[in-house]
Coordinates of C-alpha atoms in Angstrom, one line a residue:
M1 CA -265.2 -27.6 42.5
T2 CA -264.5 -26.2 39.1
R3 CA -261.1 -24.5 38.8
D4 CA -260.3 -21.6 36.5
I5 CA -257.3 -22.6 34.4
T6 CA -257.1 -19.4 32.3
P7 CA -253.6 -17.8 32.7
A8 CA -253.6 -14.7 34.8
G9 CA -251.6 -12.7 32.3
S10 CA -253.7 -13.4 29.2
P11 CA -253.9 -10.2 27.1
A12 CA -257.0 -8.2 26.5
T13 CA -258.5 -8.8 23.0
G14 CA -260.0 -5.3 22.3
A15 CA -257.4 -2.9 21.0
V16 CA -254.9 -5.6 20.0
D17 CA -257.4 -7.5 17.9
E18 CA -258.5 -4.3 16.3
A19 CA -254.9 -3.4 15.3
F20 CA -254.2 -6.9 13.9
A21 CA -257.5 -6.7 12.0
E22 CA -256.2 -3.6 10.3
V23 CA -252.9 -5.3 9.5
R24 CA -254.7 -8.3 8.0
A25 CA -257.0 -6.1 5.9
S26 CA -254.1 -4.1 4.4
F27 CA -250.8 -5.8 5.2
D28 CA -249.3 -4.5 1.9
R29 CA -250.1 -0.9 3.0
F30 CA -248.8 -1.6 6.5
C31 CA -245.4 -2.8 5.1
L32 CA -245.2 0.2 2.8
A33 CA -246.0 2.7 5.6
A34 CA -243.5 1.0 8.0
G35 CA -240.8 1.1 5.3
I36 CA -241.5 4.8 4.5
E37 CA -241.4 5.7 8.2
A38 CA -238.1 3.9 8.7
L39 CA -236.6 5.7 5.7
G40 CA -237.9 9.0 7.0
T41 CA -236.2 8.4 10.3
M42 CA -232.9 7.6 8.6
M43 CA -233.1 10.7 6.4
E44 CA -233.8 12.9 9.5
A45 CA -230.7 11.4 11.2
D46 CA -228.6 12.3 8.1
V47 CA -230.0 15.8 8.1
T48 CA -229.3 16.3 11.8
A49 CA -225.7 15.1 11.3
A50 CA -225.2 17.6 8.5
C51 CA -227.2 20.6 9.9
G52 CA -227.3 20.0 13.6
P53 CA -230.4 19.9 15.8
R54 CA -233.4 21.8 14.5
H55 CA -233.6 25.4 15.7
G56 CA -230.1 25.0 17.2
R57 CA -227.2 27.3 16.8
D58 CA -224.2 25.2 15.8
A59 CA -221.2 27.1 14.4
A60 CA -219.7 23.9 13.0
R61 CA -222.6 22.9 10.8
R62 CA -221.9 22.2 7.2
A63 CA -225.4 22.8 5.8
H64 CA -228.8 24.0 6.6
R65 CA -232.4 22.7 6.0
W66 CA -234.0 23.9 2.8
G67 CA -237.6 22.6 2.9
R68 CA -239.0 19.4 1.6
T69 CA -239.8 17.8 -1.8
R70 CA -241.2 14.6 -3.2
G71 CA -239.2 11.9 -5.0
R72 CA -239.7 8.4 -6.3
I73 CA -238.1 5.1 -5.1
G74 CA -238.7 1.5 -6.1
F75 CA -241.3 -0.6 -4.3
H76 CA -243.0 -3.8 -5.4
G77 CA -241.3 -3.7 -8.8
G78 CA -242.5 -0.1 -9.5
K79 CA -242.1 3.3 -8.0
I80 CA -243.9 5.2 -5.2
E81 CA -243.7 8.9 -4.2
V82 CA -242.0 9.7 -0.9
E83 CA -241.5 13.1 0.8
R84 CA -237.9 13.9 1.6
P85 CA -236.1 16.8 3.1
R86 CA -233.7 19.0 1.2
V87 CA -230.4 20.3 2.5
R88 CA -228.2 23.2 1.2
G89 CA -224.6 23.6 1.9
V90 CA -223.0 26.8 3.2
D91 CA -222.0 27.5 -0.4
G92 CA -225.6 27.3 -1.5
R93 CA -225.3 24.0 -3.4
E94 CA -227.6 21.0 -2.8
V95 CA -226.2 18.4 -0.4
T96 CA -227.1 14.8 -1.0
I97 CA -228.7 12.8 1.8
P98 CA -226.9 9.4 2.0
S99 CA -229.9 7.3 3.1
W100 CA -232.0 8.7 0.2
E101 CA -229.2 8.2 -2.3
T102 CA -228.9 4.6 -1.2
A103 CA -232.6 3.9 -1.5
A104 CA -232.8 5.6 -4.9
Q105 CA -229.8 3.8 -6.3
E106 CA -231.1 0.3 -5.3
D107 CA -231.9 -1.3 -8.6
W108 CA -234.9 -3.2 -7.4
L109 CA -236.8 -2.4 -10.5
G110 CA -234.2 -3.8 -12.8
R111 CA -233.9 -6.9 -10.7
W112 CA -237.6 -7.5 -10.6
A113 CA -237.8 -7.0 -14.4
M114 CA -234.9 -9.4 -15.1
N115 CA -236.1 -12.0 -12.7
L116 CA -239.6 -12.1 -14.1
M117 CA -238.4 -12.1 -17.7
L118 CA -236.1 -15.1 -16.9
I119 CA -239.1 -17.0 -15.6
N120 CA -241.0 -16.2 -18.8
V121 CA -243.3 -13.5 -17.6
S122 CA -244.0 -11.2 -20.5
T123 CA -243.6 -7.4 -20.2
R124 CA -247.4 -7.0 -20.7
R125 CA -248.0 -9.0 -17.5
F126 CA -245.3 -7.3 -15.5
G127 CA -247.7 -5.0 -13.6
R128 CA -249.9 -7.9 -12.6
A129 CA -246.9 -9.9 -11.4
V130 CA -245.6 -7.2 -9.0
R131 CA -248.9 -5.5 -7.9
L132 CA -252.1 -7.4 -7.0
P133 CA -255.2 -6.0 -8.9
E134 CA -257.0 -5.7 -5.6
G135 CA -254.0 -4.5 -3.5
D136 CA -253.9 -1.2 -1.6
V137 CA -250.7 0.0 -3.2
P138 CA -251.8 1.8 -6.4
A139 CA -250.0 1.8 -9.7
P140 CA -250.7 5.3 -11.2
P141 CA -249.0 6.5 -14.4
G142 CA -245.3 6.9 -13.9
S143 CA -245.1 4.1 -11.4
G144 CA -242.8 2.1 -13.7
V145 CA -244.8 -1.1 -14.1
S146 CA -245.8 -0.6 -17.8
K147 CA -244.5 -3.0 -20.4
S148 CA -242.2 -0.4 -22.0
A149 CA -240.7 0.5 -18.6
A150 CA -240.1 -3.1 -17.8
S151 CA -238.6 -3.7 -21.2
R152 CA -236.2 -0.7 -20.8
R153 CA -235.0 -2.0 -17.5
F154 CA -234.5 -5.5 -18.8
V155 CA -232.4 -4.2 -21.7
A156 CA -230.2 -2.0 -19.4
L157 CA -229.5 -4.6 -16.8
P158 CA -228.4 -7.6 -19.0
A159 CA -226.4 -5.2 -21.2
A160 CA -224.4 -4.2 -18.1
R161 CA -224.1 -7.8 -16.9
L162 CA -223.0 -8.9 -20.4
A163 CA -220.2 -6.3 -20.4
D164 CA -219.0 -7.5 -16.9
F165 CA -219.3 -11.1 -18.0
M166 CA -217.2 -10.6 -21.2
A167 CA -214.5 -8.7 -19.3
A168 CA -214.2 -11.0 -16.3
D169 CA -210.6 -12.1 -15.4
L170 CA -210.1 -15.9 -16.1
S171 CA -206.5 -16.1 -14.9
A172 CA -207.6 -17.2 -11.4
L173 CA -209.6 -20.2 -12.7
D174 CA -207.9 -23.5 -12.7
L175 CA -209.7 -24.7 -15.8
L176 CA -209.1 -28.3 -16.9
V177 CA -212.0 -28.7 -19.4
V178 CA -213.4 -26.2 -21.9
Q179 CA -216.6 -27.1 -23.8
I180 CA -217.6 -25.1 -26.9
D181 CA -221.0 -25.3 -28.5
G182 CA -223.2 -23.2 -30.8
L183 CA -226.8 -22.0 -30.6
H184 CA -228.6 -21.3 -33.9
L185 CA -231.2 -18.5 -33.4
G186 CA -231.8 -17.7 -37.0
D187 CA -230.7 -18.2 -40.6
D188 CA -227.9 -15.7 -40.2
L189 CA -227.4 -15.6 -36.5
V190 CA -225.4 -18.1 -34.5
L191 CA -224.1 -17.6 -30.9
V192 CA -221.0 -19.7 -29.8
A193 CA -220.6 -20.2 -26.1
A194 CA -217.8 -21.6 -24.0
I195 CA -218.2 -23.2 -20.5
G196 CA -215.3 -24.4 -18.4
V197 CA -214.8 -27.0 -15.6
D198 CA -212.1 -26.3 -13.0
G199 CA -210.0 -28.7 -11.0
E200 CA -212.7 -29.0 -8.3
G201 CA -215.4 -29.9 -10.7
N202 CA -217.2 -26.5 -10.6
K203 CA -218.7 -25.2 -13.9
H204 CA -218.2 -21.7 -15.1
P205 CA -219.8 -19.9 -18.2
L206 CA -216.8 -18.3 -19.9
A207 CA -217.6 -16.3 -23.0
L208 CA -220.2 -15.7 -25.8
V209 CA -219.7 -14.4 -29.3
E210 CA -222.0 -13.9 -32.2
G211 CA -221.6 -14.7 -35.9
A212 CA -223.5 -15.4 -39.1
T213 CA -222.3 -19.1 -39.1
E214 CA -220.4 -21.5 -36.8
N215 CA -217.2 -21.1 -38.8
A216 CA -213.6 -20.9 -37.9
A217 CA -213.6 -17.1 -37.7
T218 CA -216.4 -17.0 -35.1
V219 CA -214.8 -19.7 -33.0
Q220 CA -211.5 -17.9 -33.3
A221 CA -213.0 -14.7 -31.9
L222 CA -214.3 -16.7 -29.0
L223 CA -210.9 -18.2 -28.2
D224 CA -209.1 -14.9 -28.7
N225 CA -211.5 -13.4 -26.1
L226 CA -210.7 -16.2 -23.6
V227 CA -206.9 -15.8 -24.1
S228 CA -207.1 -12.0 -23.8
R229 CA -208.9 -12.4 -20.4
G230 CA -206.2 -14.6 -18.9
L231 CA -206.7 -18.1 -20.2
D232 CA -203.1 -19.4 -20.4
P233 CA -202.7 -21.2 -23.8
T234 CA -199.6 -23.1 -22.6
V235 CA -201.5 -25.1 -19.9
P236 CA -202.8 -28.5 -21.1
R237 CA -206.6 -28.7 -21.2
L238 CA -209.2 -31.0 -22.7
F239 CA -211.4 -29.2 -25.3
I240 CA -214.8 -30.8 -26.0
A241 CA -216.7 -29.8 -29.1
D242 CA -219.3 -31.0 -31.5
G243 CA -218.4 -32.4 -34.9
A244 CA -217.7 -29.0 -36.6
K245 CA -214.3 -29.0 -38.2
A246 CA -214.0 -25.2 -37.6
L247 CA -213.9 -25.8 -33.9
S248 CA -210.9 -28.2 -34.1
K249 CA -209.1 -25.9 -36.5
A250 CA -209.5 -22.8 -34.4
I251 CA -208.5 -24.7 -31.2
R252 CA -205.3 -26.0 -32.7
R253 CA -204.4 -22.6 -34.2
T254 CA -204.8 -21.0 -30.8
F255 CA -203.5 -23.6 -28.4
G256 CA -201.1 -25.4 -30.6
S257 CA -201.1 -28.7 -32.6
A258 CA -200.7 -30.6 -29.3
A259 CA -204.1 -29.4 -28.0
T260 CA -206.2 -32.3 -26.7
I261 CA -209.6 -32.4 -28.4
Q262 CA -212.6 -34.7 -27.7
R263 CA -215.4 -34.7 -30.2
C264 CA -218.9 -35.2 -28.8
Q265 CA -219.8 -38.8 -29.2
I266 CA -223.5 -38.0 -28.9
H267 CA -223.3 -35.6 -31.8
K268 CA -221.3 -38.1 -33.8
A269 CA -223.8 -40.9 -33.3
R270 CA -226.7 -38.6 -34.1
N271 CA -225.2 -37.5 -37.4
I272 CA -224.5 -41.1 -38.4
M273 CA -228.1 -42.2 -37.5
E274 CA -229.6 -39.4 -39.5
R275 CA -227.9 -40.7 -42.7
L276 CA -228.8 -44.4 -42.2
P277 CA -232.1 -46.1 -42.7
K278 CA -233.9 -47.4 -39.6
E279 CA -233.0 -51.1 -40.1
H280 CA -229.3 -50.2 -39.5
H281 CA -229.8 -48.1 -36.4
A282 CA -229.9 -50.7 -33.7
A283 CA -226.7 -52.6 -35.0
T284 CA -224.8 -49.4 -35.6
R285 CA -225.7 -47.9 -32.2
R286 CA -224.7 -51.1 -30.5
V287 CA -221.3 -51.2 -32.1
L288 CA -220.6 -47.5 -31.3
R289 CA -221.7 -48.0 -27.6
Q290 CA -219.5 -51.1 -27.3
A291 CA -216.5 -49.2 -28.7
W292 CA -216.9 -46.2 -26.4
E293 CA -217.2 -48.4 -23.4
L294 CA -213.9 -50.2 -24.1
D295 CA -210.9 -49.3 -22.0
D296 CA -208.5 -50.1 -24.9
A297 CA -208.5 -47.4 -27.6
D298 CA -206.9 -49.7 -30.2
K299 CA -209.7 -52.2 -29.9
A300 CA -212.3 -49.5 -29.9
E301 CA -210.9 -48.0 -33.1
K302 CA -210.8 -51.5 -34.7
L303 CA -214.5 -52.0 -33.9
I304 CA -215.4 -48.7 -35.5
R305 CA -213.3 -49.4 -38.6
N306 CA -215.0 -52.8 -39.0
L307 CA -218.4 -51.0 -38.8
A308 CA -217.3 -48.6 -41.5
R309 CA -216.0 -51.4 -43.7
R310 CA -219.4 -53.2 -43.5
L311 CA -221.3 -50.1 -44.4
D312 CA -218.9 -49.0 -47.1
Q313 CA -220.4 -51.0 -50.0
Q314 CA -224.0 -49.8 -49.5
W315 CA -223.4 -46.5 -47.7
P316 CA -220.0 -45.2 -48.6
G317 CA -220.7 -41.6 -47.5
V318 CA -221.8 -42.8 -44.1
A319 CA -218.7 -45.0 -43.8
A320 CA -216.5 -42.0 -44.6
S321 CA -218.4 -40.0 -42.0
I322 CA -217.7 -42.7 -39.3
L323 CA -214.0 -42.6 -40.0
E324 CA -213.8 -38.8 -40.1
G325 CA -212.2 -37.5 -36.9
L326 CA -211.9 -41.0 -35.5
G327 CA -208.8 -40.0 -33.4
E328 CA -210.7 -37.1 -31.7
I329 CA -213.7 -39.3 -30.9
L330 CA -211.6 -41.7 -28.8
T331 CA -209.5 -39.1 -27.0
V332 CA -210.9 -39.8 -23.5
V333 CA -210.3 -43.5 -24.1
R334 CA -206.7 -42.9 -25.1
L335 CA -206.1 -40.8 -22.0
K336 CA -207.1 -43.9 -20.0
L337 CA -209.6 -42.0 -17.8
P338 CA -211.9 -43.8 -15.4
K339 CA -215.2 -44.9 -16.8
D340 CA -217.3 -42.4 -14.8
L341 CA -215.1 -39.5 -15.8
R342 CA -215.0 -40.7 -19.4
R343 CA -218.8 -40.6 -19.6
S344 CA -218.9 -37.1 -18.3
L345 CA -216.3 -35.8 -20.7
A346 CA -217.1 -37.7 -23.9
C347 CA -219.9 -35.4 -24.9
T348 CA -221.0 -31.8 -24.6
N349 CA -223.8 -32.5 -22.2
I350 CA -222.7 -29.7 -19.9
A351 CA -223.0 -27.1 -22.7
E352 CA -226.3 -28.7 -23.9
N353 CA -227.7 -28.4 -20.4
M354 CA -226.9 -24.7 -20.4
M355 CA -228.4 -24.3 -23.9
G356 CA -231.6 -25.9 -22.6
T357 CA -231.9 -23.2 -20.0
I358 CA -231.2 -20.5 -22.6
R359 CA -233.9 -21.9 -24.8
R360 CA -236.4 -21.9 -21.9
V361 CA -235.5 -18.3 -21.0
T362 CA -235.8 -17.1 -24.7
R363 CA -238.9 -19.0 -25.7
N364 CA -241.1 -15.9 -25.5
V365 CA -238.9 -14.1 -28.1
K366 CA -240.6 -14.3 -31.4
R367 CA -238.2 -12.2 -33.5
W368 CA -234.5 -11.5 -33.1
R369 CA -234.0 -7.9 -34.2
D370 CA -230.2 -7.9 -34.1
A371 CA -227.2 -9.6 -32.6
G372 CA -227.2 -7.2 -29.6
M373 CA -230.6 -8.4 -28.6
A374 CA -229.6 -12.0 -28.9
L375 CA -226.4 -11.5 -26.9
R376 CA -228.4 -9.8 -24.0
W377 CA -230.9 -12.6 -23.9
V378 CA -228.4 -15.5 -24.2
A379 CA -226.1 -13.9 -21.6
A380 CA -229.0 -13.6 -19.2
G381 CA -229.8 -17.3 -19.9
M382 CA -226.2 -18.3 -19.2
I383 CA -226.2 -16.4 -15.9
E384 CA -229.5 -18.1 -15.0
A385 CA -228.1 -21.5 -15.9
N386 CA -225.0 -20.8 -13.7
K387 CA -227.3 -20.6 -10.6
G388 CA -228.3 -24.3 -11.1
F389 CA -224.9 -25.7 -12.0
R390 CA -223.6 -28.5 -9.8
R391 CA -220.2 -30.1 -9.5
L392 CA -219.2 -32.6 -12.1
K393 CA -220.3 -36.1 -11.0
A394 CA -216.8 -37.6 -11.3
H395 CA -215.0 -34.5 -9.8
K396 CA -213.0 -36.7 -7.5
Q397 CA -211.3 -38.3 -10.5
L398 CA -210.2 -35.0 -12.1
S399 CA -206.7 -35.4 -10.8
V400 CA -206.4 -38.4 -13.2
L401 CA -207.3 -36.1 -16.0
R402 CA -204.8 -33.5 -15.0
A403 CA -202.0 -36.1 -14.9
A404 CA -203.0 -37.6 -18.2
L405 CA -203.2 -34.2 -19.9
Q406 CA -199.7 -33.3 -18.6
A407 CA -198.2 -36.6 -19.7
R408 CA -199.7 -36.2 -23.2
H409 CA -198.5 -32.6 -23.4
N410 CA -195.0 -33.6 -22.5
R411 CA -195.0 -36.5 -24.9
M412 CA -196.4 -34.4 -27.8
T413 CA -194.0 -31.5 -27.0
T414 CA -191.0 -33.9 -27.0
N415 CA -192.1 -35.4 -30.4
L416 CA -192.5 -31.9 -31.9
V417 CA -189.0 -30.9 -30.7
A418 CA -187.5 -34.1 -32.1
H419 CA -189.2 -33.7 -35.5
G420 CA -188.0 -30.1 -35.5
D421 CA -184.4 -31.1 -34.8
R422 CA -184.5 -33.8 -37.5
R423 CA -185.7 -31.2 -40.0
D424 CA -183.0 -28.9 -39.0
R425 CA -180.4 -31.7 -39.3
D426 CA -181.7 -32.7 -42.8
R427 CA -181.8 -29.1 -44.0
P428 CA -178.6 -28.3 -46.0
A429 CA -176.4 -25.5 -44.7
Q430 CA -176.4 -22.1 -46.4
G431 CA -174.7 -22.4 -49.8
Q432 CA -174.6 -26.2 -49.7
R433 CA -176.5 -28.5 -52.0
P434 CA -179.0 -31.0 -50.7
W435 CA -177.7 -34.6 -50.1
C436 CA -179.6 -36.0 -53.0
D437 CA -177.9 -33.5 -55.4
R438 CA -174.4 -34.3 -54.3
S439 CA -172.2 -36.3 -56.6

């Protein structure tokens, strides 16, 4: 005997299937209608709270209904028209409806524009990115999906975020490392950025300034901005920069002559290789790598000096370049940091990674009109890069760096005080001749 195994409570397929067929055919329109209906319910609740029930007589009401009008709110990266009620107060003035104000103030359009620009969607394709050509939600004139509307929103949102970014308080950040690097966007346009690493290994974009060149004045403006926002100049930190002398000069001027500076070893090697013929590349690169892997700074310095001595006869300029800033190249070695931490802090790879994201974000820009435009785009790229930052690989060893920086700071401060006392002791008293002039 054949048994019927169909569940007794299986639903009928007529009306339900028809309803779902409509949803499948126009799910976009269905979502829009459901959202508008929910917003209408919220607005009616706000109106009832202010005016009381419709046709009711409430002596305590604060306002009364005043017809309906149409307004625009953001949807799918553009704007749609929605009918909303109007309310007048007992004094005759318009009363705002909280739910409508919230919906109207949501900056969905700006967020859509900024997100699509950051993933390299041009403003001309903005409409296609937020509205399907065959979709049921139309995009009539005034819907805010044109290239000019998208561009205006992108300009407004990064400008506001740049202002907040440049004014953020830094006093709460326990920064141990500050990396500074420049990005050349044109012949007369350079942006210098700073990125910090705190005691937990987290990375933080810190500041951004513009200048015509990567000189001491531009870097000084960057450092002054950091100090004015709460970066304590008395706390010992490790500053990592490329080979530009202007960076070291500005750092020492702001944070004192005892500031700990590490020059990027990758930049240094690259500059040396660009000035040598190819037959010397392998041997030179091998010596530099061997020196940077040593745990003894004196032996590492001896290796580099021997390399410069061998090249001095044929390439004296390159030899001088190798010796230039030698003390700052081996800073992480002199601090006796663990090898893994040393590899992370011997170069500006963190800043270079951020610069790579900035270059990807700005690759659609064909002409930089002014510094304001460059600041907006680069700040947006820095914010985008911040989303992908991970903790420093050797973050568990940062306590060793903190102790080494503090020990070096104490030693340098003691030496400076001792030299100062010796100069004061050797200086003749007022009205007294120097020792060498006494008979």
